GROMACS .gro file of C-alpha atoms in nm:
model
  201
    1UNK     CA    1   0.000   0.000   0.000
    2UNK     CA    2   0.154   0.329  -0.114
    3UNK     CA    3   0.179   0.625   0.127
    4UNK     CA    4  -0.075   0.905   0.098
    5UNK     CA    5   0.016   1.205  -0.109
    6UNK     CA    6   0.040   1.557   0.037
    7UNK     CA    7  -0.290   1.642  -0.134
    8UNK     CA    8  -0.460   1.335   0.016
    9UNK     CA    9  -0.334   1.426   0.362
   10UNK     CA   10  -0.463   1.782   0.323
   11UNK     CA   11  -0.802   1.652   0.207
   12UNK     CA   12  -0.824   1.428   0.513
   13UNK     CA   13  -0.722   1.719   0.738
   14UNK     CA   14  -0.985   1.950   0.585
   15UNK     CA   15  -1.255   1.684   0.618
   16UNK     CA   16  -1.165   1.625   0.983
   17UNK     CA   17  -1.181   1.997   1.060
   18UNK     CA   18  -1.524   2.023   0.896
   19UNK     CA   19  -1.635   1.721   1.100
   20UNK     CA   20  -1.516   1.879   1.425
   21UNK     CA   21  -1.673   2.217   1.343
   22UNK     CA   22  -2.008   2.057   1.258
   23UNK     CA   23  -1.999   1.867   1.586
   24UNK     CA   24  -1.914   2.187   1.777
   25UNK     CA   25  -2.219   2.361   1.630
   26UNK     CA   26  -2.447   2.072   1.730
   27UNK     CA   27  -2.302   2.058   2.081
   28UNK     CA   28  -2.341   2.434   2.124
   29UNK     CA   29  -2.709   2.408   2.035
   30UNK     CA   30  -2.743   2.144   2.306
   31UNK     CA   31  -2.529   2.295   2.583
   32UNK     CA   32  -2.432   2.651   2.496
   33UNK     CA   33  -2.074   2.753   2.578
   34UNK     CA   34  -2.075   2.519   2.880
   35UNK     CA   35  -1.962   2.241   2.646
   36UNK     CA   36  -1.615   2.086   2.665
   37UNK     CA   37  -1.385   1.964   2.390
   38UNK     CA   38  -1.465   1.610   2.508
   39UNK     CA   39  -1.826   1.670   2.406
   40UNK     CA   40  -1.716   1.779   2.059
   41UNK     CA   41  -1.489   1.477   2.017
   42UNK     CA   42  -1.772   1.243   2.119
   43UNK     CA   43  -2.021   1.409   1.884
   44UNK     CA   44  -1.769   1.407   1.596
   45UNK     CA   45  -1.681   1.042   1.656
   46UNK     CA   46  -1.311   1.115   1.695
   47UNK     CA   47  -1.065   1.060   1.977
   48UNK     CA   48  -1.022   1.323   2.244
   49UNK     CA   49  -0.657   1.364   2.143
   50UNK     CA   50  -0.756   1.409   1.779
   51UNK     CA   51  -0.989   1.697   1.863
   52UNK     CA   52  -0.718   1.865   2.068
   53UNK     CA   53  -0.465   1.810   1.789
   54UNK     CA   54  -0.669   2.045   1.570
   55UNK     CA   55  -0.797   2.282   1.839
   56UNK     CA   56  -0.630   2.334   2.179
   57UNK     CA   57  -0.948   2.485   2.330
   58UNK     CA   58  -1.311   2.553   2.249
   59UNK     CA   59  -1.262   2.927   2.200
   60UNK     CA   60  -1.004   2.870   1.926
   61UNK     CA   61  -1.244   2.624   1.763
   62UNK     CA   62  -1.532   2.870   1.781
   63UNK     CA   63  -1.323   3.155   1.643
   64UNK     CA   64  -1.243   2.953   1.331
   65UNK     CA   65  -1.593   2.806   1.302
   66UNK     CA   66  -1.760   3.148   1.321
   67UNK     CA   67  -1.505   3.302   1.086
   68UNK     CA   68  -1.586   3.045   0.818
   69UNK     CA   69  -1.958   3.082   0.884
   70UNK     CA   70  -1.926   3.456   0.832
   71UNK     CA   71  -1.769   3.398   0.491
   72UNK     CA   72  -2.060   3.177   0.385
   73UNK     CA   73  -2.317   3.425   0.515
   74UNK     CA   74  -2.141   3.716   0.343
   75UNK     CA   75  -2.144   3.530   0.012
   76UNK     CA   76  -2.518   3.472   0.045
   77UNK     CA   77  -2.586   3.834   0.144
   78UNK     CA   78  -2.380   3.971  -0.145
   79UNK     CA   79  -2.561   3.754  -0.399
   80UNK     CA   80  -2.907   3.862  -0.277
   81UNK     CA   81  -2.820   4.232  -0.253
   82UNK     CA   82  -2.712   4.226  -0.619
   83UNK     CA   83  -3.058   4.113  -0.733
   84UNK     CA   84  -3.247   4.359  -0.950
   85UNK     CA   85  -3.540   4.410  -0.715
   86UNK     CA   86  -3.672   4.675  -0.473
   87UNK     CA   87  -3.512   4.672  -0.127
   88UNK     CA   88  -3.812   4.513   0.048
   89UNK     CA   89  -3.810   4.229  -0.204
   90UNK     CA   90  -3.438   4.173  -0.158
   91UNK     CA   91  -3.481   4.174   0.221
   92UNK     CA   92  -3.760   3.919   0.200
   93UNK     CA   93  -3.551   3.697  -0.028
   94UNK     CA   94  -3.250   3.732   0.201
   95UNK     CA   95  -3.463   3.628   0.498
   96UNK     CA   96  -3.591   3.323   0.314
   97UNK     CA   97  -3.243   3.216   0.208
   98UNK     CA   98  -3.093   3.284   0.550
   99UNK     CA   99  -3.349   3.061   0.717
  100UNK     CA  100  -3.268   2.783   0.470
  101UNK     CA  101  -2.896   2.830   0.533
  102UNK     CA  102  -2.941   2.828   0.911
  103UNK     CA  103  -3.137   2.505   0.882
  104UNK     CA  104  -2.863   2.338   0.677
  105UNK     CA  105  -2.565   2.505   0.845
  106UNK     CA  106  -2.618   2.566   1.218
  107UNK     CA  107  -2.281   2.740   1.251
  108UNK     CA  108  -2.418   3.032   1.047
  109UNK     CA  109  -2.720   3.056   1.275
  110UNK     CA  110  -2.491   3.052   1.580
  111UNK     CA  111  -2.294   3.338   1.423
  112UNK     CA  112  -2.607   3.554   1.398
  113UNK     CA  113  -2.728   3.456   1.744
  114UNK     CA  114  -2.394   3.539   1.903
  115UNK     CA  115  -2.375   3.864   1.708
  116UNK     CA  116  -2.709   3.966   1.857
  117UNK     CA  117  -2.541   3.925   2.198
  118UNK     CA  118  -2.220   4.102   2.090
  119UNK     CA  119  -2.024   3.776   2.103
  120UNK     CA  120  -1.997   3.822   2.481
  121UNK     CA  121  -1.929   3.450   2.537
  122UNK     CA  122  -1.598   3.472   2.351
  123UNK     CA  123  -1.263   3.619   2.458
  124UNK     CA  124  -1.257   3.997   2.420
  125UNK     CA  125  -1.025   4.008   2.119
  126UNK     CA  126  -1.222   3.744   1.926
  127UNK     CA  127  -1.550   3.918   2.012
  128UNK     CA  128  -1.420   4.253   1.887
  129UNK     CA  129  -1.289   4.110   1.560
  130UNK     CA  130  -1.602   3.909   1.486
  131UNK     CA  131  -1.827   4.200   1.580
  132UNK     CA  132  -1.648   4.434   1.343
  133UNK     CA  133  -1.656   4.178   1.060
  134UNK     CA  134  -2.027   4.103   1.116
  135UNK     CA  135  -2.113   4.472   1.112
  136UNK     CA  136  -1.928   4.531   0.788
  137UNK     CA  137  -2.017   4.217   0.593
  138UNK     CA  138  -2.369   4.135   0.714
  139UNK     CA  139  -2.535   4.424   0.895
  140UNK     CA  140  -2.434   4.729   0.692
  141UNK     CA  141  -2.561   4.580   0.361
  142UNK     CA  142  -2.908   4.560   0.520
  143UNK     CA  143  -2.896   4.924   0.627
  144UNK     CA  144  -2.761   5.033   0.289
  145UNK     CA  145  -3.046   4.862   0.107
  146UNK     CA  146  -3.308   5.016   0.336
  147UNK     CA  147  -3.159   5.365   0.312
  148UNK     CA  148  -3.274   5.389  -0.048
  149UNK     CA  149  -3.631   5.411   0.085
  150UNK     CA  150  -3.591   5.521   0.450
  151UNK     CA  151  -3.393   5.779   0.642
  152UNK     CA  152  -3.085   5.658   0.834
  153UNK     CA  153  -3.255   5.625   1.173
  154UNK     CA  154  -3.554   5.435   1.036
  155UNK     CA  155  -3.328   5.210   0.826
  156UNK     CA  156  -3.129   5.114   1.134
  157UNK     CA  157  -3.444   5.048   1.336
  158UNK     CA  158  -3.599   4.838   1.060
  159UNK     CA  159  -3.279   4.636   1.011
  160UNK     CA  160  -3.267   4.564   1.385
  161UNK     CA  161  -3.632   4.454   1.402
  162UNK     CA  162  -3.593   4.242   1.089
  163UNK     CA  163  -3.282   4.063   1.216
  164UNK     CA  164  -3.424   4.027   1.565
  165UNK     CA  165  -3.741   3.864   1.432
  166UNK     CA  166  -3.550   3.610   1.223
  167UNK     CA  167  -3.299   3.525   1.496
  168UNK     CA  168  -3.565   3.505   1.766
  169UNK     CA  169  -3.789   3.269   1.571
  170UNK     CA  170  -3.503   3.041   1.469
  171UNK     CA  171  -3.361   3.047   1.820
  172UNK     CA  172  -3.687   2.924   1.973
  173UNK     CA  173  -3.718   2.655   1.709
  174UNK     CA  174  -3.362   2.519   1.700
  175UNK     CA  175  -3.307   2.531   2.074
  176UNK     CA  176  -3.609   2.309   2.127
  177UNK     CA  177  -3.453   2.031   1.923
  178UNK     CA  178  -3.642   2.085   1.600
  179UNK     CA  179  -3.432   2.029   1.293
  180UNK     CA  180  -3.629   2.169   1.002
  181UNK     CA  181  -3.725   2.528   0.931
  182UNK     CA  182  -3.992   2.583   0.664
  183UNK     CA  183  -3.834   2.902   0.530
  184UNK     CA  184  -4.115   2.996   0.293
  185UNK     CA  185  -4.382   2.954   0.560
  186UNK     CA  186  -4.185   3.145   0.820
  187UNK     CA  187  -4.118   3.440   0.590
  188UNK     CA  188  -4.485   3.454   0.490
  189UNK     CA  189  -4.586   3.457   0.857
  190UNK     CA  190  -4.330   3.720   0.952
  191UNK     CA  191  -4.429   3.952   0.670
  192UNK     CA  192  -4.795   3.902   0.747
  193UNK     CA  193  -4.704   4.021   1.096
  194UNK     CA  194  -4.534   4.328   0.955
  195UNK     CA  195  -4.856   4.395   0.766
  196UNK     CA  196  -4.899   4.659   0.501
  197UNK     CA  197  -4.617   4.866   0.644
  198UNK     CA  198  -4.377   4.577   0.602
  199UNK     CA  199  -4.494   4.514   0.248
  200UNK     CA  200  -4.449   4.878   0.161
  201UNK     CA  201  -4.087   4.856   0.264
   0.00000   0.00000   0.00000
């Protein structure tokens, strides 16, 4: 049996990191930041030493996991904001796609949830860096879209209510062990709640 190539080793390493990150997201949804690396190793189906080989502590793991989640969320946000549609239509489409992404990729949901709490569970430096990146890549595009129809203060308020509604609904759902979000139904219900004012925007 021939030894693995450098490329094969890197592929195995990348797959193992994805496996550990996915397990960390699931464990966080079960236990919050009270989890230990042992919990992640057990969920990932790897040895305790293997988990520590890649990540010496849970905060380092979360920093990388949330950083990658932010990249995926930013790619989604950019693609929706480039659509040729009025701002309120783009916002509705972004909400629908975000809910689908959160359902498939819990790490992205955790990013938004932790952002709503200013990443206070993380070390100060990590919280500051992630907060700044979230503001620039994910929050400001919402405000910019809304400013084409609203003044700055109202755009900020609307962006906050919009994000808070999405995060709050998903938080209640996912933290009670449910695994599927019906994105189309949820968006229809949320916009029905906003009423005519929401549709106008």
